[in-house]
Amino acid sequence: MALHVLDEANRCLGCKKPMCQQGCPIHTNIPEVIRLLKANQLDDAGRMLFENNPLTTVCALVCNHENQCEGHCIRNRMPSHDPVHFSIIEDYISTTYANKMVAGPAPKNGMKAAVVGAGPAGLTIAVLLARWGYDITIFDARDKIGGVMRYGIPNYRLPDSVLDDFQYHHLDLKGIHFRPNTTIGKTITIDDLFRDGYKSVFIGAGLWKANAMHIKGETLGNVAFGIDYLANSKAFRLGDDIAVIGVGNSAMDCARTAIRNGARHVTCYARRDESCISASEYEVSYAKLEGVGFRFCKAPVEIRENGLICRDTVKGEDGKFTQVEGSEIFYPHTGVIVSVSQGSESNLVKTTTGIETNQKGLLTVSEDGSTTREGVFAGGDAVMGARTVVEAVAVAKKVAEPIVAYIKSLPTETLGNMRQIILDGYLNGRPIRDIQKDIQSEYGTSKRHAQLLARDQLATLNAQITKMQQTDAGCKKYRWSTSHDSRVRPCHAALNGKTFDWNDPPEMWYDTKAGRVYTGRKCHPGEDYCCRCVAIPVFDYDGVNIPMK
């Protein structure tokens, strides 16, 4: 295996403008990964893959490589038409390195975020946010993680062991909580999540509602919908001659799974011609190799207990296919699998105020992934419809940073308390190192996080004091007046519920109503305090009251 992988890696030309990287939806740095592998730096190559794509072990197996990285390889333009098969290289590197990923969770920043759905988008978001110190809980209606990867992709393409390994190395070891068999929108709602302290919610739920064709016979006992069949194919008894309606990737999965479950004959039906197959070329070629048959230009009109009735279709000048009346033909089958498309469930939307959907029932989001409900973001199939794993990963990576930006913009109690420690330490003349230790001890933050927070807040304080002092010289005409602020009068102001005389003020005081700390001094002896001296806020904690000691 290793020799084969190195042979494949040696075929890479190391292009200055790597087309393979441009063809990847998440822009994996393929040339650099291959270079590191050839330089015997497999761990560095694996680290690069996982940092760019937490689901790299999955994508190596299920990505549509012939249309992405391998399809864009420059070697396709050569007479030999032999692209570098990066899927083989990625699979070897990621699988080998995955077992070495035993690091514990990142230092927590004290803020929580919820993820609804343990599919590719949800898992990617969870891993990325956890790397940045957020406390993550994933909610899923199923008993195991993976979503469509586990319950919609057959085990022969993506073994369950790959997802189990992902759960151990990327969730369990990293302190990410997984709550199985929990459907958000029934007993627990999104409003409940915000009530319990989650600062943001990401919706990455898949499309588990099969779309029906609404033809006679779909309710019969020998009929199954594709998404249900793939979730547990062993539960269905469809006989040994099965018809699959559809020619997408899910339909190919259904057909090939039926073959593995003992069906002797499997036939796929399509309303259009062969040029309209939506499944990947590899999947179709494997299906044909395994004995799956195809019938094109056949529109199912009725399902019976012993077969399927189809009507011929013809392609018009406008490119559309229309049914030919009177062309009905009966095709005998013991069972039928309907695999045309999937739609979204509506429980979550029905129980959550402020979330809008489009005509297809998909969530409406802005460019940054935010929904019409503040604090709720979404991505993956719930927004785009049924897509590939790597496309879901790409969307999740795009949405992760806006989620962090939103959480940071919130006035949080924890952040306010941290700032209070900083303020108290400053007023008491404590060194920044001691203030930093207080934050670490009280909230369990990393040394680096506490250091940056303390330095940032003290720099802001000193900058505003300096600005105030620089404006003292020209402030004679700015007299303090009762009309400027009725809460602070020229004769006295509030200080922890007490008053002080303007003739003998403290260096700083806290306005309990404004939620700000002020500083001031007489810049002109014998005169009243001017408004510019006393009205400049030194600290503004977004409305969070931080009383001084």
Coordinates of C-alpha atoms in Angstrom, one line a residue:
M1 CA 0.0 0.0 0.0
A2 CA 2.7 2.5 1.0
L3 CA 4.8 1.7 -2.1
H4 CA 1.7 2.3 -4.3
V5 CA 1.0 5.6 -2.6
L6 CA 4.5 6.8 -3.1
D7 CA 4.4 5.7 -6.8
E8 CA 1.3 7.8 -7.2
A9 CA 2.8 10.8 -5.3
N10 CA 5.9 10.7 -7.5
R11 CA 3.6 11.2 -10.5
C12 CA 2.7 14.7 -9.3
L13 CA 4.3 17.4 -11.4
G14 CA 4.3 20.0 -8.6
C15 CA 2.6 22.6 -10.7
K16 CA 3.2 26.3 -9.9
K17 CA -0.5 26.9 -10.5
P18 CA -2.1 23.7 -9.1
M19 CA -5.4 23.2 -10.9
C20 CA -6.1 20.3 -8.5
Q21 CA -6.3 22.7 -5.6
Q22 CA -8.6 25.0 -7.5
G23 CA -10.9 22.1 -8.2
C24 CA -11.2 21.2 -4.5
P25 CA -14.2 22.9 -2.9
I26 CA -12.2 23.4 0.3
H27 CA -8.9 24.2 -1.6
T28 CA -6.8 21.5 0.0
N29 CA -3.1 22.3 -0.6
I30 CA -2.5 19.1 -2.5
P31 CA 1.0 19.8 -3.9
E32 CA 2.3 20.7 -0.4
V33 CA 0.7 17.6 1.1
I34 CA 2.4 15.4 -1.5
R35 CA 5.7 17.2 -1.1
L36 CA 5.6 16.6 2.7
L37 CA 4.8 12.9 2.1
K38 CA 7.7 12.5 -0.3
A39 CA 10.0 14.2 2.2
N40 CA 9.1 11.6 4.8
Q41 CA 7.0 14.1 6.8
L42 CA 3.8 12.2 7.0
D43 CA 2.7 13.7 10.3
D44 CA 3.1 17.2 8.9
A45 CA 1.1 16.2 5.8
G46 CA -1.6 14.6 8.0
R47 CA -1.8 17.7 10.3
M48 CA -2.2 19.9 7.3
L49 CA -5.1 17.7 5.9
F50 CA -7.0 17.7 9.2
E51 CA -6.5 21.4 9.9
N52 CA -8.0 22.2 6.5
N53 CA -10.7 19.5 6.7
P54 CA -11.7 17.7 9.9
L55 CA -13.5 15.1 7.7
T56 CA -10.5 14.3 5.5
T57 CA -10.7 10.5 6.3
V58 CA -14.3 10.6 5.0
C59 CA -13.7 12.8 2.0
A60 CA -10.9 10.5 0.9
L61 CA -13.4 7.8 0.4
V62 CA -16.6 9.4 -0.8
C63 CA -15.6 12.6 -2.6
N64 CA -16.5 13.0 -6.3
H65 CA -12.8 13.1 -7.1
E66 CA -13.2 12.7 -10.9
N67 CA -15.0 16.1 -11.1
Q68 CA -12.9 17.8 -8.4
C69 CA -9.2 17.4 -7.6
E70 CA -8.4 14.5 -10.0
G71 CA -10.7 15.9 -12.7
H72 CA -8.7 19.2 -12.7
C73 CA -5.3 17.5 -12.6
I74 CA -3.0 18.9 -15.4
R75 CA -2.1 15.3 -16.4
N76 CA -5.6 15.0 -17.9
R77 CA -4.4 17.1 -20.7
M78 CA -1.6 14.7 -21.6
P79 CA -2.2 12.0 -24.2
S80 CA -2.1 9.3 -21.5
H81 CA -5.0 11.1 -19.6
D82 CA -3.7 9.7 -16.3
P83 CA -4.4 12.2 -13.4
V84 CA -2.8 11.8 -10.0
H85 CA -5.2 9.9 -7.8
F86 CA -5.0 12.0 -4.8
S87 CA -7.9 10.1 -3.1
I88 CA -5.5 7.2 -2.6
I89 CA -2.8 9.5 -1.1
E90 CA -5.3 11.3 1.1
D91 CA -6.7 8.1 2.4
Y92 CA -3.3 6.7 3.3
I93 CA -2.1 9.8 5.0
S94 CA -5.3 10.7 6.9
T95 CA -5.9 7.1 8.1
T96 CA -2.3 6.7 9.3
Y97 CA -2.1 10.1 11.0
A98 CA -5.6 9.8 12.6
N99 CA -4.4 7.3 15.2
K100 CA -1.8 9.8 16.4
M101 CA -4.3 12.5 17.2
V102 CA -4.6 12.0 21.0
A103 CA -4.4 15.7 22.2
G104 CA -6.9 16.8 24.7
P105 CA -9.4 19.7 24.4
A106 CA -8.4 23.2 23.8
P107 CA -8.6 25.7 26.8
K108 CA -12.2 26.8 27.3
N109 CA -13.2 30.4 26.9
G110 CA -16.3 30.0 29.0
M111 CA -18.9 30.3 26.2
K112 CA -21.2 27.6 24.8
A113 CA -22.5 27.0 21.3
A114 CA -25.0 24.4 20.2
V115 CA -25.0 22.4 17.0
V116 CA -28.1 20.8 15.6
G117 CA -27.3 17.8 13.4
A118 CA -24.3 15.5 13.5
G119 CA -23.8 15.4 9.8
P120 CA -20.8 16.7 7.8
A121 CA -21.7 20.4 8.3
G122 CA -22.5 20.0 12.0
L123 CA -19.4 18.0 12.8
T124 CA -17.1 20.4 11.0
I125 CA -18.6 23.4 12.8
A126 CA -18.3 21.6 16.1
V127 CA -14.6 20.8 15.6
L128 CA -13.7 24.3 14.4
L129 CA -15.4 26.0 17.3
A130 CA -14.0 23.6 19.8
R131 CA -10.5 24.4 18.5
W132 CA -11.1 28.0 19.5
G133 CA -12.2 27.2 23.0
Y134 CA -15.9 27.1 22.8
D135 CA -17.9 24.5 24.8
I136 CA -19.8 22.5 22.1
T137 CA -22.8 20.2 22.4
I138 CA -24.1 18.4 19.3
F139 CA -27.8 17.3 19.2
D140 CA -28.9 14.7 16.8
A141 CA -32.1 12.7 16.3
R142 CA -30.1 9.5 15.6
D143 CA -28.2 7.4 18.1
K144 CA -24.8 7.8 16.4
I145 CA -22.9 10.6 14.7
G146 CA -22.5 10.9 11.0
G147 CA -25.9 11.9 9.6
V148 CA -26.1 11.1 5.9
M149 CA -22.6 9.8 6.1
R150 CA -23.6 6.9 8.3
Y151 CA -27.3 6.5 7.4
G152 CA -27.3 7.5 3.8
I153 CA -23.9 6.2 2.4
P154 CA -23.6 2.4 2.3
N155 CA -21.1 0.7 4.6
Y156 CA -19.1 -0.7 1.6
R157 CA -18.3 2.9 0.5
L158 CA -17.9 4.4 4.0
P159 CA -17.3 1.9 6.8
D160 CA -18.9 2.8 10.2
S161 CA -15.5 2.4 11.7
V162 CA -14.3 5.6 10.0
L163 CA -17.0 7.6 11.7
D164 CA -16.5 5.8 15.1
D165 CA -12.8 6.7 14.9
F166 CA -13.7 10.3 14.1
Q167 CA -16.0 10.5 17.2
Y168 CA -13.2 9.2 19.5
H169 CA -10.4 11.4 18.2
H170 CA -12.3 14.6 17.3
L171 CA -15.2 14.6 19.7
D172 CA -14.5 12.5 22.8
L173 CA -10.9 13.5 23.2
K174 CA -11.7 17.2 22.5
G175 CA -14.4 17.5 25.0
I176 CA -17.3 17.9 22.5
H177 CA -20.5 16.6 23.9
F178 CA -22.9 14.5 21.8
R179 CA -26.5 14.2 22.8
P180 CA -28.1 11.3 20.7
N181 CA -31.8 10.6 20.0
T182 CA -32.6 14.2 20.7
T183 CA -34.7 16.0 18.0
I184 CA -34.6 19.8 18.4
G185 CA -38.1 21.1 17.6
K186 CA -40.1 18.6 19.7
T187 CA -39.4 18.3 23.4
I188 CA -36.5 20.7 23.2
T189 CA -36.6 23.9 21.1
I190 CA -34.1 26.4 20.0
D191 CA -35.5 28.9 22.5
D192 CA -34.6 26.3 25.2
L193 CA -31.1 26.3 24.0
F194 CA -30.7 30.0 24.4
R195 CA -32.4 29.9 27.8
D196 CA -29.7 27.4 28.9
G197 CA -26.8 29.7 28.0
Y198 CA -25.9 28.7 24.5
K199 CA -24.7 31.9 22.8
S200 CA -25.3 30.7 19.2
V201 CA -27.0 27.8 17.5
F202 CA -25.9 26.2 14.2
I203 CA -28.5 24.2 12.3
G204 CA -26.9 21.5 10.2
A205 CA -29.8 19.0 10.0
G206 CA -29.9 16.9 6.9
L207 CA -32.8 16.1 4.5
W208 CA -34.5 13.1 6.0
K209 CA -37.9 13.5 4.5
A210 CA -38.2 11.5 1.3
N211 CA -40.0 13.2 -1.6
A212 CA -42.8 11.1 -3.1
M213 CA -43.7 10.9 -6.7
H214 CA -47.4 11.0 -5.7
I215 CA -48.4 8.1 -8.0
K216 CA -50.7 5.2 -7.3
G217 CA -49.1 2.4 -5.3
E218 CA -46.4 4.3 -3.3
T219 CA -48.0 3.0 0.0
L220 CA -47.8 -0.7 -0.9
G221 CA -45.7 -3.0 1.3
N222 CA -43.2 -3.8 -1.4
V223 CA -42.2 -0.2 -1.8
A224 CA -39.4 1.7 0.1
F225 CA -38.1 5.2 -0.2
G226 CA -34.4 5.5 -0.9
I227 CA -33.4 7.4 2.2
D228 CA -35.2 5.0 4.4
Y229 CA -33.8 1.9 2.6
L230 CA -30.2 3.1 3.0
A231 CA -30.7 3.9 6.7
N232 CA -31.5 0.2 7.4
S233 CA -31.7 -1.9 4.2
K234 CA -31.8 -5.2 6.1
A235 CA -35.2 -4.3 7.5
F236 CA -36.9 -4.4 4.1
R237 CA -38.1 -7.5 2.3
L238 CA -38.3 -6.5 -1.4
G239 CA -37.5 -9.8 -3.1
D240 CA -34.9 -10.6 -5.6
D241 CA -36.0 -8.5 -8.6
I242 CA -36.0 -4.8 -7.6
A243 CA -36.7 -1.6 -9.5
V244 CA -35.0 1.6 -8.4
I245 CA -36.6 4.8 -9.6
G246 CA -33.9 7.4 -10.0
V247 CA -30.3 7.7 -11.4
G248 CA -28.6 9.9 -8.8
N249 CA -25.9 8.9 -6.4
S250 CA -28.4 7.8 -3.8
A251 CA -30.2 5.6 -6.4
M252 CA -26.8 4.0 -7.3
D253 CA -26.2 3.4 -3.6
C254 CA -29.7 1.8 -3.3
A255 CA -29.1 -0.4 -6.4
R256 CA -25.7 -1.6 -5.3
T257 CA -26.9 -2.2 -1.7
A258 CA -29.8 -4.3 -3.0
I259 CA -27.3 -6.4 -5.0
R260 CA -25.3 -7.0 -1.8
N261 CA -28.4 -7.9 0.1
G262 CA -29.1 -10.8 -2.3
A263 CA -31.2 -9.3 -5.1
R264 CA -30.5 -11.2 -8.4
H265 CA -31.9 -8.5 -10.7
V266 CA -31.8 -4.7 -10.1
T267 CA -33.0 -2.1 -12.7
C268 CA -32.8 1.6 -12.5
Y269 CA -35.5 3.7 -14.2
A270 CA -35.0 7.3 -15.4
R271 CA -37.5 9.7 -17.0
R272 CA -34.9 11.2 -19.2
D273 CA -32.1 9.9 -21.4
E274 CA -28.6 8.6 -20.4
S275 CA -27.0 12.0 -20.8
C276 CA -29.1 13.3 -17.8
I277 CA -27.6 10.8 -15.2
S278 CA -26.8 12.9 -12.1
A279 CA -24.8 10.2 -10.4
S280 CA -21.0 10.3 -10.7
E281 CA -19.4 8.4 -13.5
Y282 CA -17.5 6.1 -11.1
E283 CA -20.8 5.2 -9.3
V284 CA -22.6 4.4 -12.6
S285 CA -19.6 2.3 -13.9
Y286 CA -19.5 0.3 -10.6
A287 CA -23.2 -0.3 -10.7
K288 CA -23.0 -1.6 -14.3
L289 CA -20.1 -3.7 -13.4
E290 CA -22.1 -5.3 -10.5
G291 CA -25.0 -6.1 -12.8
V292 CA -27.4 -3.2 -12.4
G293 CA -29.5 -2.6 -15.5
F294 CA -30.9 0.8 -16.8
R295 CA -34.0 1.8 -18.6
F296 CA -34.1 5.4 -19.8
C297 CA -37.0 7.6 -21.0
K298 CA -39.4 5.7 -18.7
A299 CA -41.8 7.7 -16.5
P300 CA -43.3 5.6 -13.7
V301 CA -47.1 6.1 -13.5
E302 CA -48.2 3.3 -11.2
I303 CA -46.6 0.8 -8.7
R304 CA -48.2 -2.6 -8.3
E305 CA -47.5 -5.5 -5.9
N306 CA -45.9 -7.4 -8.8
G307 CA -44.3 -4.7 -10.8
L308 CA -44.1 -1.2 -12.2
I309 CA -46.1 0.6 -15.0
C310 CA -44.1 3.2 -17.0
R311 CA -44.9 5.5 -19.8
D312 CA -42.4 6.4 -22.5
T313 CA -41.0 10.0 -22.7
V314 CA -39.6 11.9 -25.6
K315 CA -37.3 14.9 -25.7
G316 CA -38.7 18.0 -27.3
E317 CA -36.9 20.9 -29.1
D318 CA -36.8 22.8 -25.8
G319 CA -34.9 20.0 -24.2
K320 CA -37.8 19.0 -21.9
F321 CA -39.1 15.4 -21.7
T322 CA -42.8 14.8 -22.1
Q323 CA -44.8 11.6 -21.6
V324 CA -46.3 9.8 -24.6
E325 CA -50.0 9.0 -23.9
G326 CA -50.9 5.4 -24.5
S327 CA -47.3 4.0 -24.3
E328 CA -47.7 2.4 -20.9
I329 CA -45.7 -0.8 -20.4
F330 CA -45.8 -3.1 -17.4
Y331 CA -42.4 -4.3 -16.0
P332 CA -42.5 -7.1 -13.4
H333 CA -40.6 -6.6 -10.2
T334 CA -40.9 -8.0 -6.7
G335 CA -40.1 -4.6 -5.0
V336 CA -39.6 -0.9 -5.8
I337 CA -37.2 1.6 -4.3
V338 CA -38.2 5.3 -4.9
S339 CA -35.0 7.4 -4.8
V340 CA -35.8 10.7 -6.5
S341 CA -35.0 13.4 -3.9
Q342 CA -35.3 14.5 -0.3
G343 CA -36.8 17.4 1.5
S344 CA -36.4 19.0 4.9
E345 CA -38.3 18.4 8.1
S346 CA -40.4 21.2 9.4
N347 CA -40.6 20.6 13.2
L348 CA -37.7 22.8 14.0
V349 CA -39.0 25.7 12.0
K350 CA -42.6 25.3 13.3
T351 CA -41.4 25.6 16.9
T352 CA -38.9 28.5 16.4
T353 CA -40.0 32.0 15.9
G354 CA -38.2 34.2 13.5
I355 CA -36.7 31.5 11.1
E356 CA -37.8 31.8 7.5
T357 CA -37.7 29.2 4.8
N358 CA -38.0 29.3 1.0
Q359 CA -40.6 27.5 -1.2
K360 CA -38.7 24.2 -0.9
G361 CA -38.7 24.4 2.9
L362 CA -34.9 25.1 3.0
L363 CA -33.7 27.7 5.5
T364 CA -33.1 31.2 4.3
V365 CA -29.7 32.5 5.2
S366 CA -27.5 35.5 4.3
E367 CA -24.0 35.2 2.9
D368 CA -22.4 34.6 6.3
G369 CA -24.8 31.8 7.1
S370 CA -27.0 33.7 9.5
T371 CA -30.7 32.9 9.4
T372 CA -33.5 35.4 10.0
R373 CA -33.4 34.6 13.7
E374 CA -30.6 36.4 15.6
G375 CA -27.9 34.0 16.9
V376 CA -29.0 31.1 14.7
F377 CA -26.8 30.1 11.8
A378 CA -27.3 27.3 9.2
G379 CA -25.5 25.4 6.5
G380 CA -25.3 22.2 4.6
D381 CA -28.3 20.3 3.2
A382 CA -30.7 22.3 5.4
V383 CA -29.8 25.4 3.3
M384 CA -28.5 24.1 -0.1
G385 CA -30.5 20.9 -0.5
A386 CA -28.8 17.5 -1.0
R387 CA -25.1 18.1 -1.6
T388 CA -21.8 16.3 -1.2
V389 CA -19.9 15.9 2.0
V390 CA -17.1 18.2 1.0
E391 CA -19.5 20.9 -0.1
A392 CA -21.0 20.7 3.4
V393 CA -17.5 21.0 4.9
A394 CA -16.8 24.1 2.7
V395 CA -20.0 25.8 3.9
A396 CA -19.3 25.0 7.5
K397 CA -15.8 26.5 7.3
K398 CA -17.3 29.7 5.8
V399 CA -19.9 30.0 8.6
A400 CA -17.6 29.3 11.5
E401 CA -15.9 32.7 11.6
P402 CA -19.2 34.7 11.5
I403 CA -20.5 32.6 14.4
V404 CA -17.4 33.5 16.4
A405 CA -17.7 37.1 15.5
Y406 CA -21.4 37.1 16.6
I407 CA -20.6 35.5 19.9
K408 CA -17.8 38.0 20.6
S409 CA -20.1 40.9 19.9
L410 CA -22.5 39.7 22.7
P411 CA -22.3 41.3 26.2
T412 CA -21.6 38.2 28.2
E413 CA -21.6 37.8 31.9
T414 CA -18.4 35.8 31.9
L415 CA -16.5 38.4 29.8
G416 CA -17.9 41.2 32.0
N417 CA -16.6 39.4 35.1
M418 CA -13.2 39.0 33.5
R419 CA -13.1 42.7 32.8
Q420 CA -14.1 43.5 36.3
I421 CA -11.1 41.6 37.6
I422 CA -8.9 43.6 35.2
L423 CA -10.5 46.9 36.4
D424 CA -10.2 46.1 40.0
G425 CA -6.6 45.0 39.6
Y426 CA -5.7 48.2 37.8
L427 CA -7.4 50.5 40.3
N428 CA -5.5 48.7 43.1
G429 CA -2.2 49.1 41.3
R430 CA -1.6 45.3 40.7
P431 CA 0.9 44.2 38.0
I432 CA -0.6 42.8 34.8
R433 CA 0.9 39.4 35.5
D434 CA -1.1 39.1 38.8
I435 CA -4.2 40.2 37.0
Q436 CA -3.6 37.6 34.3
K437 CA -3.2 34.8 37.0
D438 CA -6.5 35.9 38.6
I439 CA -8.4 35.4 35.3
Q440 CA -6.7 32.0 34.7
S441 CA -7.5 30.8 38.3
E442 CA -11.1 32.0 38.2
Y443 CA -12.3 31.0 34.7
G444 CA -9.8 28.3 33.6
T445 CA -8.7 30.2 30.5
S446 CA -5.4 29.6 28.9
K447 CA -2.4 31.7 29.8
R448 CA -2.3 33.2 26.4
H449 CA -6.0 34.1 26.3
A450 CA -5.8 35.8 29.8
Q451 CA -2.7 37.7 28.8
L452 CA -4.2 39.0 25.6
L453 CA -7.5 40.0 27.3
A454 CA -5.8 41.8 30.2
R455 CA -3.4 43.7 27.9
D456 CA -6.1 44.6 25.5
Q457 CA -8.4 46.1 28.2
L458 CA -5.6 47.9 30.0
A459 CA -4.4 49.4 26.7
T460 CA -7.9 50.6 26.0
L461 CA -8.1 52.2 29.4
N462 CA -4.8 53.9 29.2
A463 CA -5.5 55.1 25.6
Q464 CA -8.7 56.8 26.7
I465 CA -7.1 58.4 29.8
T466 CA -4.4 59.8 27.5
K467 CA -6.9 61.1 25.1
M468 CA -8.7 62.8 27.9
Q469 CA -5.6 64.4 29.3
Q470 CA -4.6 65.6 25.8
T471 CA -7.9 67.5 25.5
D472 CA -7.6 69.3 28.8
A473 CA -5.6 72.3 27.5
G474 CA -8.3 73.6 25.2
C475 CA -11.4 72.9 27.2
K476 CA -12.2 76.3 28.9
K477 CA -15.2 76.9 26.8
Y478 CA -16.7 73.4 27.5
R479 CA -18.4 74.1 30.8
W480 CA -20.3 71.4 32.7
S481 CA -24.0 72.0 32.9
T482 CA -27.0 70.1 34.3
S483 CA -28.4 69.9 30.8
H484 CA -25.5 67.8 29.6
D485 CA -26.5 64.8 31.7
S486 CA -29.2 64.9 34.4
R487 CA -27.7 61.9 36.1
V488 CA -24.5 63.7 37.1
R489 CA -24.9 67.2 38.6
P490 CA -22.2 69.9 38.9
C491 CA -22.3 69.6 42.7
H492 CA -22.1 65.9 43.2
A493 CA -22.1 62.5 41.4
A494 CA -22.9 58.9 42.3
L495 CA -20.1 56.7 43.6
N496 CA -21.3 53.3 44.7
G497 CA -24.6 54.8 45.9
K498 CA -22.8 57.6 47.7
T499 CA -22.2 61.2 46.7
F500 CA -19.0 63.2 46.7
D501 CA -18.4 66.9 46.6
W502 CA -17.1 68.3 43.3
N503 CA -14.5 70.3 45.3
D504 CA -12.9 67.0 46.4
P505 CA -13.7 64.3 43.8
P506 CA -12.1 60.9 43.5
E507 CA -9.8 60.1 40.6
M508 CA -12.4 57.7 39.2
W509 CA -16.1 57.0 39.8
Y510 CA -18.7 54.6 38.6
D511 CA -22.0 55.8 37.2
T512 CA -24.4 53.0 38.1
K513 CA -27.1 54.2 35.7
A514 CA -24.9 54.7 32.7
G515 CA -22.9 51.5 33.4
R516 CA -19.6 53.4 32.9
V517 CA -16.5 54.3 34.8
Y518 CA -15.5 58.0 34.5
T519 CA -12.3 59.8 35.3
G520 CA -11.8 63.5 35.8
R521 CA -9.7 66.2 37.4
K522 CA -9.7 70.0 37.5
C523 CA -7.7 71.2 34.6
H524 CA -8.3 74.9 35.6
P525 CA -7.9 75.6 39.3
G526 CA -10.8 77.5 40.8
E527 CA -13.2 76.7 38.0
D528 CA -15.8 74.0 37.7
Y529 CA -15.1 70.7 36.0
C530 CA -15.6 70.9 32.3
C531 CA -17.6 68.3 30.5
R532 CA -14.8 67.0 28.4
C533 CA -12.8 66.2 31.6
V534 CA -15.5 64.2 33.3
A535 CA -17.7 62.9 30.5
I536 CA -15.2 60.7 28.6
P537 CA -16.0 57.0 29.4
V538 CA -12.9 55.1 30.4
F539 CA -14.6 51.7 30.3
D540 CA -17.9 50.8 28.6
Y541 CA -19.0 47.2 29.1
D542 CA -21.9 47.1 26.8
G543 CA -24.4 47.8 29.5
V544 CA -22.9 45.2 31.9
N545 CA -22.7 46.9 35.3
I546 CA -19.3 46.3 36.9
P547 CA -19.4 47.9 40.4
M548 CA -16.1 49.2 41.8
K549 CA -14.9 47.9 45.2

